[in-house]
Short mmCIF file of C-alpha atoms in Angstrom, two decimals:
data_model
loop_
_atom_site.label_atom_id
_atom_site.label_comp_id
_atom_site.label_asym_id
_atom_site.label_seq_id
_atom_site.Cartn_x
_atom_site.Cartn_y
_atom_site.Cartn_z
CA MET A 139 -183.63 -195.66 24.32
CA ALA A 140 -185.48 -195.63 28.07
CA ASP A 141 -182.11 -193.30 29.45
CA LEU A 142 -183.25 -191.08 26.61
CA THR A 143 -187.07 -190.76 27.01
CA THR A 144 -186.22 -189.85 30.53
CA TRP A 145 -183.36 -187.89 30.04
CA LEU A 146 -185.98 -185.22 27.45
CA GLU A 147 -188.40 -185.73 29.92
CA ALA A 148 -186.80 -183.81 32.41
CA THR A 149 -185.39 -181.81 30.02
CA GLY A 150 -188.47 -180.32 29.38
CA ALA A 151 -190.39 -180.75 32.02
CA VAL A 152 -187.62 -177.87 33.22
CA ALA A 153 -187.52 -175.56 30.73
CA GLY A 154 -191.49 -175.44 31.73
CA ALA A 155 -190.34 -174.41 34.52
CA GLY A 156 -187.65 -171.87 34.01
CA GLY A 157 -190.12 -170.18 30.98
CA VAL A 158 -192.83 -169.90 33.60
CA GLY A 159 -191.07 -168.58 35.86
CA TYR A 160 -189.27 -166.28 32.92
CA ALA A 161 -192.98 -165.13 32.34
CA LYS A 162 -193.81 -164.98 35.93
CA TYR A 163 -191.70 -161.72 36.42
CA ARG A 164 -191.33 -160.82 32.98
CA ALA A 165 -194.90 -161.05 31.53
CA PRO A 166 -196.59 -161.00 34.72
CA ARG A 167 -200.28 -159.67 32.99
CA MET A 168 -199.39 -163.27 30.86
CA TYR A 169 -198.66 -165.42 33.84
CA TRP A 170 -201.77 -163.98 35.73
CA SER A 171 -204.47 -165.39 33.07
CA LEU A 172 -202.89 -169.13 31.44
CA VAL A 173 -201.35 -169.81 35.62
CA GLY A 174 -202.61 -166.91 38.30
CA LEU A 175 -206.17 -166.67 37.54
CA PRO A 176 -207.38 -170.54 36.93
CA ALA A 177 -205.50 -170.91 40.14
CA THR A 178 -206.43 -168.43 42.53
CA TRP A 179 -210.09 -168.98 40.97
CA GLY A 180 -210.24 -172.70 41.72
CA ARG A 181 -208.79 -171.66 45.01
CA PHE A 182 -211.45 -168.48 46.22
CA THR A 183 -214.31 -171.38 44.86
CA PHE A 184 -213.21 -174.34 47.58
CA SER A 185 -212.74 -171.68 50.20
CA TYR A 186 -214.86 -169.45 50.24
CA ARG A 187 -217.07 -170.66 52.85
CA SER A 188 -214.38 -172.11 55.52
CA THR A 189 -212.50 -168.88 54.57
CA MET A 190 -215.29 -166.34 55.35
CA ASP A 191 -216.60 -168.78 58.65
CA VAL A 192 -213.26 -167.50 60.20
CA CYS A 193 -212.07 -163.88 59.47
CA GLY A 194 -215.43 -163.09 61.33
CA LEU A 195 -217.50 -162.54 58.33
CA THR A 196 -219.99 -164.62 59.14
CA VAL A 197 -223.44 -164.41 60.78
CA GLN A 198 -225.80 -166.81 62.27
CA PRO A 199 -228.71 -167.56 60.64
CA SER A 200 -232.50 -165.98 61.40
CA GLY A 201 -234.89 -167.83 63.92
CA LEU A 202 -237.04 -169.00 60.40
CA ARG A 203 -234.52 -170.06 58.03
CA ALA A 204 -232.93 -172.07 61.10
CA PHE A 205 -236.13 -174.21 62.32
CA MET A 206 -236.34 -174.89 58.44
CA THR A 207 -232.69 -176.04 57.93
CA ARG A 208 -233.13 -178.82 60.82
CA ASN A 209 -236.86 -179.43 60.30
CA VAL A 210 -237.89 -179.79 56.96
CA ALA A 211 -233.95 -180.10 54.81
CA ARG A 212 -232.87 -182.23 57.60
CA ARG A 213 -229.47 -179.79 57.29
CA GLU A 214 -226.72 -179.14 60.89
CA VAL A 215 -227.68 -175.08 60.93
CA GLN A 216 -224.78 -173.24 59.18
CA PRO A 217 -223.99 -169.73 59.83
CA VAL A 218 -224.12 -167.24 57.18
CA ALA A 219 -221.38 -166.17 54.76
CA PRO A 220 -221.90 -163.52 52.13
CA LYS A 221 -223.87 -164.97 48.80
CA ILE A 222 -221.46 -164.84 46.05
CA ARG A 223 -223.79 -162.67 43.03
CA ARG A 224 -221.29 -162.00 40.33
CA MET A 225 -217.61 -163.91 39.50
CA ARG A 226 -215.23 -162.44 36.53
CA GLY A 227 -212.04 -162.59 35.72
CA THR A 228 -209.66 -159.64 34.38
CA MET A 229 -205.80 -159.15 33.25
CA THR A 230 -204.72 -157.92 36.25
CA GLY A 231 -206.96 -160.42 38.91
CA LEU A 232 -209.73 -161.23 40.36
CA ARG A 233 -214.12 -159.97 40.55
CA VAL A 234 -216.01 -160.82 43.05
CA THR A 235 -219.63 -159.52 43.94
CA LEU A 236 -221.12 -160.12 47.51
CA ARG A 237 -224.54 -159.79 48.88
CA LEU A 238 -223.86 -159.13 52.32
CA PRO A 239 -226.56 -160.94 54.73
CA ALA A 240 -228.31 -159.07 57.47
CA GLY A 241 -225.54 -157.98 60.09
CA LEU A 242 -222.59 -157.81 58.10
CA GLU A 243 -221.97 -154.19 57.31
CA PRO A 244 -218.85 -153.22 54.29
CA ALA A 245 -216.63 -152.05 56.98
CA ASP A 246 -216.38 -155.84 58.48
CA VAL A 247 -214.99 -157.32 55.14
CA ILE A 248 -212.54 -154.12 55.06
CA ALA A 249 -211.10 -154.34 58.14
CA SER A 250 -210.19 -157.62 56.92
CA THR A 251 -209.52 -157.75 54.06
CA GLU A 252 -205.26 -158.25 54.68
CA ARG A 253 -206.46 -162.07 56.14
CA LEU A 254 -208.43 -162.92 52.99
CA ARG A 255 -204.93 -161.47 50.59
CA HIS A 256 -202.95 -163.87 52.78
CA ALA A 257 -206.35 -167.06 51.81
CA TRP A 258 -206.66 -166.60 48.80
CA GLY A 259 -202.81 -165.84 46.97
CA VAL A 260 -202.93 -162.74 45.45
CA HIS A 261 -201.18 -160.14 46.05
CA ALA A 262 -204.08 -157.30 47.56
CA VAL A 263 -207.60 -157.23 47.85
CA ARG A 264 -209.84 -153.96 48.20
CA VAL A 265 -213.37 -153.43 49.53
CA LYS A 266 -215.59 -150.91 46.66
CA VAL A 267 -219.19 -150.07 47.72
CA THR A 268 -221.25 -150.39 44.46
CA LYS A 269 -224.92 -150.56 46.22
CA PRO A 270 -226.30 -150.60 49.70
CA GLY A 271 -226.22 -154.17 50.38
CA PHE A 272 -223.15 -154.69 48.06
CA VAL A 273 -219.92 -155.42 47.83
CA GLU A 274 -217.54 -155.87 45.55
CA LEU A 275 -213.76 -157.87 46.02
CA ARG A 276 -211.49 -156.39 43.88
CA MET A 277 -208.28 -159.00 44.57
CA THR A 278 -205.70 -157.89 42.48
CA GLY A 279 -203.23 -161.13 41.32
CA TYR A 280 -199.60 -159.41 41.08
CA ASP A 281 -198.18 -155.82 41.97
CA VAL A 282 -198.39 -154.23 39.42
CA LEU A 283 -196.87 -151.27 39.73
CA ARG A 284 -193.93 -152.73 39.93
CA ARG A 285 -194.09 -151.84 36.10
CA VAL A 286 -196.75 -149.14 35.07
CA ARG A 287 -198.94 -150.38 31.95
CA MET A 288 -202.14 -147.87 31.29
CA PRO A 289 -205.33 -149.21 29.98
CA ARG A 290 -205.67 -149.19 26.43
CA LYS A 291 -208.96 -147.82 26.84
CA ALA A 292 -207.97 -144.97 29.40
CA GLN A 293 -208.11 -141.84 27.37
CA PRO A 294 -209.12 -138.17 28.39
CA HIS A 295 -212.40 -136.70 26.99
CA ASP A 296 -214.23 -134.29 28.62
CA LEU A 297 -212.82 -132.83 31.75
CA ILE A 298 -211.56 -136.65 33.05
CA VAL A 299 -207.52 -137.36 32.79
CA PRO A 300 -205.71 -140.49 33.59
CA VAL A 301 -202.86 -140.10 35.10
CA ALA A 302 -201.31 -143.01 36.83
CA LEU A 303 -202.70 -146.88 37.51
CA ARG A 304 -204.32 -147.28 40.55
CA ASP A 305 -202.78 -150.66 42.90
CA ASP A 306 -205.71 -153.08 41.66
CA GLY A 307 -205.13 -152.55 38.04
CA THR A 308 -207.24 -149.89 36.73
CA ALA A 309 -207.17 -146.14 35.87
CA PHE A 310 -206.73 -143.22 38.72
CA GLU A 311 -208.87 -140.05 36.83
CA ARG A 312 -208.11 -137.04 37.49
CA ASP A 313 -211.54 -135.85 36.89
CA TYR A 314 -212.28 -131.75 37.02
CA ARG A 315 -216.29 -131.48 37.31
CA GLN A 316 -215.97 -133.98 40.42
CA VAL A 317 -212.97 -132.96 41.79
CA PRO A 318 -212.42 -129.59 40.74
CA MET A 319 -209.39 -128.70 43.70
CA ALA A 320 -206.75 -130.61 43.46
CA LEU A 321 -203.47 -130.39 46.05
CA THR A 322 -200.05 -132.39 44.76
CA LEU A 323 -197.50 -132.60 47.77
CA GLY A 324 -194.14 -135.27 47.71
CA ALA A 325 -190.46 -134.85 48.13
CA ASN A 326 -187.66 -134.03 45.32
CA ASN A 327 -187.18 -137.36 42.73
CA SER A 328 -190.62 -139.13 44.61
CA GLY A 329 -192.23 -138.06 40.85
CA LYS A 330 -194.66 -135.05 41.72
CA SER A 331 -193.19 -133.86 38.24
CA THR A 332 -193.60 -136.85 36.69
CA TYR A 333 -197.52 -136.37 37.71
CA GLN A 334 -197.93 -133.21 36.29
CA ARG A 335 -196.70 -134.11 32.70
CA ASN A 336 -198.71 -137.32 32.39
CA LEU A 337 -201.78 -135.17 33.54
CA ILE A 338 -199.91 -131.69 31.27
CA LYS A 339 -199.89 -134.26 28.36
CA GLY A 340 -204.46 -135.48 28.59
CA LEU A 341 -205.33 -131.44 29.25
CA ALA A 342 -203.85 -130.57 26.16
CA GLN A 343 -205.88 -133.41 24.24
CA LEU A 344 -208.83 -131.32 25.36
CA PRO A 345 -210.40 -128.04 24.56
CA VAL A 346 -209.63 -126.48 27.30
CA ALA A 347 -206.83 -123.26 28.20
CA LEU A 348 -203.49 -124.16 30.67
CA VAL A 349 -202.22 -121.39 32.72
CA GLY A 350 -199.15 -122.19 34.04
CA MET A 351 -197.24 -120.81 37.51
CA ASP A 352 -193.80 -122.13 37.28
CA CYS A 353 -191.24 -119.66 38.95
CA LYS A 354 -188.73 -121.57 39.08
CA ARG A 355 -188.02 -119.38 36.00
CA GLY A 356 -190.44 -121.58 33.88
CA VAL A 357 -187.50 -124.42 34.27
CA GLU A 358 -189.88 -127.19 33.57
CA GLN A 359 -193.39 -125.55 31.96
CA SER A 360 -191.83 -123.11 29.51
CA ALA A 361 -191.29 -126.06 27.81
CA TYR A 362 -194.95 -126.69 27.42
CA ALA A 363 -195.68 -123.35 25.69
CA PRO A 364 -196.97 -124.12 22.35
CA ARG A 365 -200.52 -124.99 24.35
CA LEU A 366 -200.28 -122.21 26.87
CA SER A 367 -202.45 -119.60 27.35
CA ALA A 368 -200.60 -118.33 29.65
CA LEU A 369 -197.04 -118.87 31.80
CA ALA A 370 -195.93 -116.37 34.95
CA THR A 371 -192.44 -117.10 35.37
CA ASN A 372 -191.56 -114.43 38.66
CA PRO A 373 -193.70 -114.21 41.20
CA ASP A 374 -194.57 -110.77 40.33
CA ASP A 375 -195.76 -112.19 37.32
CA ALA A 376 -197.93 -114.19 39.11
CA ALA A 377 -199.63 -111.39 41.25
CA SER A 378 -200.76 -110.09 38.13
CA LEU A 379 -201.67 -113.35 36.94
CA ALA A 380 -203.70 -113.95 40.32
CA ASP A 381 -205.45 -110.77 39.45
CA VAL A 382 -206.81 -111.47 36.08
CA LEU A 383 -208.32 -114.53 36.34
CA VAL A 384 -209.98 -113.35 39.83
CA ALA A 385 -211.14 -110.69 37.22
CA GLU A 386 -212.08 -112.74 34.38
CA MET A 387 -214.07 -114.95 38.32
CA GLU A 388 -216.74 -112.16 38.02
CA ASP A 389 -216.94 -111.70 34.84
CA ARG A 390 -217.91 -115.02 34.24
CA PHE A 391 -220.17 -115.18 37.45
CA ASP A 392 -222.33 -112.31 35.95
CA LEU A 393 -222.62 -114.09 33.10
CA LEU A 394 -224.09 -116.39 35.22
CA GLN A 395 -226.36 -113.82 36.31
CA LEU A 396 -227.63 -112.97 33.25
CA HIS A 397 -228.25 -116.18 32.47
CA GLY A 398 -229.52 -116.71 35.03
CA ALA A 399 -227.33 -120.28 35.27
CA SER A 400 -226.10 -122.38 38.28
CA ASP A 401 -222.53 -122.94 37.02
CA ILE A 402 -221.24 -122.78 33.36
CA TRP A 403 -222.71 -126.72 32.39
CA GLU A 404 -225.71 -125.07 32.36
CA LEU A 405 -224.80 -122.57 29.48
CA PRO A 406 -225.76 -123.42 25.83
CA GLY A 407 -222.69 -124.07 24.36
CA ASP A 408 -221.92 -121.41 21.73
CA LEU A 409 -222.23 -119.10 25.12
CA ARG A 410 -220.16 -121.43 27.45
CA PRO A 411 -216.50 -119.57 28.18
CA ALA A 412 -213.65 -122.39 28.14
CA PRO A 413 -212.27 -124.11 30.91
CA ILE A 414 -209.76 -122.98 32.80
CA VAL A 415 -206.56 -125.58 34.95
CA VAL A 416 -204.83 -122.99 36.56
CA LEU A 417 -200.78 -125.16 37.13
CA VAL A 418 -198.78 -123.61 39.97
CA ASP A 419 -195.31 -125.82 40.29
CA GLU A 420 -194.16 -124.74 43.45
CA ILE A 421 -196.24 -123.23 46.23
CA ALA A 422 -193.54 -122.02 48.23
CA GLU A 423 -192.56 -119.76 45.81
CA LEU A 424 -195.39 -117.27 45.80
CA PHE A 425 -195.57 -117.60 50.24
CA LEU A 426 -192.10 -116.97 51.03
CA ILE A 427 -190.28 -113.76 50.28
CA SER A 428 -187.39 -112.21 51.72
CA ARG A 429 -188.17 -108.71 51.94
CA LYS A 430 -190.19 -106.74 53.48
CA GLU A 431 -191.24 -105.03 50.33
CA ASP A 432 -192.17 -107.84 48.48
CA GLU A 433 -195.65 -108.56 51.72
CA ASP A 434 -198.20 -107.06 49.38
CA ARG A 435 -197.41 -108.78 46.33
CA ARG A 436 -197.53 -112.19 48.88
CA THR A 437 -200.60 -111.06 50.11
CA ARG A 438 -202.32 -110.29 46.80
CA ILE A 439 -201.43 -113.91 45.09
CA VAL A 440 -202.52 -115.37 48.55
CA THR A 441 -205.75 -114.38 47.98
CA ALA A 442 -206.82 -114.28 45.06
CA LEU A 443 -205.28 -117.96 45.28
CA ILE A 444 -208.22 -118.68 48.28
CA ARG A 445 -211.09 -116.53 46.44
CA LEU A 446 -210.92 -119.14 43.21
CA ALA A 447 -210.14 -122.13 45.57
CA GLN A 448 -213.70 -121.20 47.65
CA MET A 449 -215.39 -120.01 44.21
CA ALA A 450 -214.04 -121.05 40.91
CA ARG A 451 -215.11 -123.86 40.14
CA ALA A 452 -218.74 -122.99 39.38
CA VAL A 453 -217.64 -120.89 36.57
CA GLY A 454 -215.29 -123.47 35.19
CA ILE A 455 -211.44 -122.48 36.84
CA TYR A 456 -209.86 -125.52 38.24
CA LEU A 457 -206.39 -125.65 40.22
CA GLU A 458 -203.68 -127.92 40.45
CA ILE A 459 -200.86 -126.66 43.02
CA CYS A 460 -197.74 -128.61 43.13
CA GLY A 461 -195.34 -128.41 46.47
CA GLN A 462 -193.34 -130.01 48.67
CA ARG A 463 -194.96 -129.59 51.60
CA PHE A 464 -198.13 -127.39 51.98
CA GLY A 465 -198.51 -126.41 56.06
CA SER A 466 -199.03 -123.47 58.72
CA ASP A 467 -195.12 -122.56 58.10
CA LEU A 468 -195.54 -120.45 54.55
CA GLY A 469 -197.23 -118.39 56.37
CA LYS A 470 -200.62 -116.62 56.47
CA GLY A 471 -203.96 -118.33 54.37
CA ALA A 472 -201.79 -121.58 53.82
CA THR A 473 -204.25 -123.96 55.68
CA MET A 474 -206.79 -121.51 54.58
CA LEU A 475 -205.84 -122.81 50.73
CA ARG A 476 -205.55 -125.96 51.11
CA ALA A 477 -208.58 -126.76 53.25
CA GLN A 478 -209.88 -125.65 50.31
CA LEU A 479 -208.09 -128.13 47.52
CA THR A 480 -210.19 -131.63 47.64
CA GLY A 481 -208.02 -133.62 45.61
CA ARG A 482 -204.73 -135.01 47.07
CA VAL A 483 -202.04 -136.75 45.71
CA VAL A 484 -199.13 -137.57 48.59
CA HIS A 485 -195.66 -139.15 47.48
CA ARG A 486 -193.05 -140.07 49.73
CA VAL A 487 -192.21 -137.52 51.50
CA ASN A 488 -189.63 -136.78 53.77
CA ASP A 489 -191.48 -136.51 57.39
CA LYS A 490 -194.38 -137.70 58.41
CA GLU A 491 -195.56 -134.37 59.32
CA THR A 492 -195.48 -133.68 55.27
CA ALA A 493 -197.85 -136.52 54.67
CA GLU A 494 -200.42 -135.37 57.98
CA MET A 495 -200.71 -132.35 55.40
CA GLY A 496 -202.04 -134.05 52.72
CA LEU A 497 -204.01 -136.04 54.33
CA LYS A 498 -205.03 -136.61 57.68
CA ASP A 499 -208.15 -134.30 57.21
CA VAL A 500 -209.67 -136.03 54.65
CA ALA A 501 -208.11 -139.67 54.37
CA PRO A 502 -206.32 -140.09 57.95
CA THR A 503 -205.86 -143.49 57.22
CA ALA A 504 -203.53 -143.25 54.88
CA VAL A 505 -201.28 -141.37 56.56
CA PRO A 506 -198.74 -144.57 57.35
CA SER A 507 -199.35 -145.54 53.73
CA ALA A 508 -197.82 -142.95 52.15
CA CYS A 509 -194.92 -142.91 54.95
CA VAL A 510 -193.27 -145.70 53.67
CA ILE A 511 -193.30 -145.22 49.97
CA PRO A 512 -190.61 -146.40 48.93
CA ALA A 513 -187.35 -143.84 47.18
CA ASP A 514 -186.77 -146.80 44.65
CA ARG A 515 -189.98 -146.67 43.00
CA PRO A 516 -190.58 -142.41 41.94
CA GLY A 517 -194.05 -142.02 41.38
CA THR A 518 -195.84 -143.79 43.17
CA ALA A 519 -198.07 -141.69 45.49
CA VAL A 520 -201.06 -141.90 47.95
CA ALA A 521 -204.03 -140.45 46.07
CA THR A 522 -207.83 -139.77 47.98
CA ASP A 523 -211.18 -139.72 45.52
CA ALA A 524 -214.22 -138.59 45.23
CA SER A 525 -215.83 -140.65 47.32
CA GLY A 526 -213.69 -140.44 50.52
CA GLY A 527 -211.44 -143.82 49.86
CA TRP A 528 -207.82 -143.51 48.68
CA CYS A 529 -205.83 -145.92 47.44
CA ARG A 530 -202.14 -146.30 46.00
CA ILE A 531 -201.38 -145.17 42.36
CA ARG A 532 -198.07 -144.52 40.16
CA THR A 533 -197.86 -143.15 36.90
CA PRO A 534 -195.80 -143.84 34.59
CA GLU A 535 -192.26 -142.48 33.46
CA ILE A 536 -192.33 -140.47 30.89
CA SER A 537 -189.75 -137.61 29.46
CA ARG A 538 -190.11 -133.69 29.29
CA GLU A 539 -189.63 -133.36 25.61
CA GLU A 540 -192.82 -136.15 24.78
CA VAL A 541 -195.11 -133.78 26.69
CA ALA A 542 -193.70 -131.09 25.04
CA ALA A 543 -194.80 -132.70 21.42
CA THR A 544 -198.04 -133.04 22.47
CA CYS A 545 -198.29 -129.43 23.58
CA ARG A 546 -196.71 -128.81 20.66
CA ASP A 547 -199.35 -131.31 18.04
CA PHE A 548 -202.60 -129.58 19.46
CA ALA A 549 -201.32 -126.02 19.96
CA HIS A 550 -204.44 -125.63 17.66
CA LEU A 551 -206.59 -125.80 20.81
CA VAL A 552 -205.26 -122.92 22.42
CA PRO A 553 -208.70 -121.18 22.80
CA ASP A 554 -208.81 -117.73 21.93
CA LEU A 555 -209.03 -115.87 26.24
CA PRO A 556 -207.97 -112.04 24.69
CA PHE A 557 -207.48 -111.16 28.67
CA LEU A 558 -204.73 -113.75 29.12
CA ALA A 559 -203.34 -112.21 25.77
CA PRO A 560 -200.16 -110.56 27.65
CA PHE A 561 -199.48 -113.61 29.46
CA ARG A 562 -199.29 -115.65 26.49
CA PRO A 563 -196.01 -117.49 26.33
CA GLY A 564 -193.25 -116.95 23.52
CA VAL A 565 -193.05 -119.66 21.16
CA SER A 566 -190.70 -118.85 19.04
CA GLY A 567 -187.80 -119.59 20.39
CA PRO A 568 -184.84 -118.08 22.66
CA THR A 569 -183.21 -114.70 22.14
CA SER A 570 -180.14 -113.49 22.23
CA ASP A 571 -181.08 -111.54 25.80
CA GLY A 572 -182.59 -115.61 27.03
CA PRO A 573 -184.98 -117.51 26.94
CA SER A 574 -188.23 -114.51 26.18
CA LEU A 575 -191.26 -116.55 27.85
CA ILE A 576 -193.84 -114.10 28.41
CA LYS A 577 -194.85 -110.93 27.44
CA PRO A 578 -195.14 -108.21 30.19
CA ALA A 579 -197.58 -108.10 32.69
CA PRO A 580 -200.29 -105.27 32.51
CA ALA A 581 -200.99 -103.05 35.27
CA VAL A 582 -202.66 -104.00 37.58
CA ASP A 583 -204.96 -101.20 39.79
#
């Protein structure tokens, strides 16, 4: 009987251990909530002061404090560590708010994140400055980018679209009010299309006009035709469409001047024109030419895009540009346009120079991280934010058909913009001569 009891206990222990291991791999959130969080909380609590000390994140106390400690409290004077103001667990990690003592700055804590990660046995530690003198340690208990699950509360609203998951478990949002112009770079099969699909799916649910420029004959964006206000599928149509957008920008500036406003968000709702998001699928197709006769067309496109990037934010026209590379090798005007694109998302690239094109001028410390993105993790990228920092993100998998279905469901949100009517893509389907994507473009003087 004793042998049977021992055998049952051993079997139960093995089954329990196997269940925990299975949960750690297949259900990491459940494992973290039940096992990882309590263990990390205890490890952090008991080793906090010693960890801060060995990581050099303590300062010597003031003379008055040292005097009171020695002569009143009769205790040995200890270095002062950041004071814990708040601790809370999340589904993906642990967040701790610290009050920094005088003499310690956020950069000191940021420089020690790798040592803190190993000391507390977590997957990653990020530091966010919440206000002067306070930082938040965002500890991630496991690799949240291995299997992307967007937070349930991450829904499109206003001009904010959640498109990816950060490596700290929060949603990476594309906020057009904060970052009006953006550039997305990456090699083939790196996840650029997935990123753009998530972006279009979110934008389709908002009352904005979507303008597509897909000079690869519309092979990607033509599926979203029911929700697009305009679509150009070749460089000639793109040049005409760019000219029309510049003309609309100037008309909107006249409207702002008439009402004494500095941007469209100061106008009353009944006078405010619909925001426009311009989605350029492959920027190189607009820059590169094969014949000298196309030089004038290229100049028109580049000049129009630069003008839009420089001034169109105030009138509610935003650029979202994608490409494999975006440097001076594309020709005159490329670097000038790139300098106006504040938001940067860089997926896996084939060389360091491409990563530097996207990140060196806004977040130089992010370049090495962009160069080591593995090929077996499509959708992983390095993204900058409005505060000048950067993070690793990964977009959830989404099919072209799913985005197309969303565009059909929200086709009623297409705003009435007569100036874009000649470029409105046909949504009745292909004809006998092939797919009819756009109507003839108007002549441009």
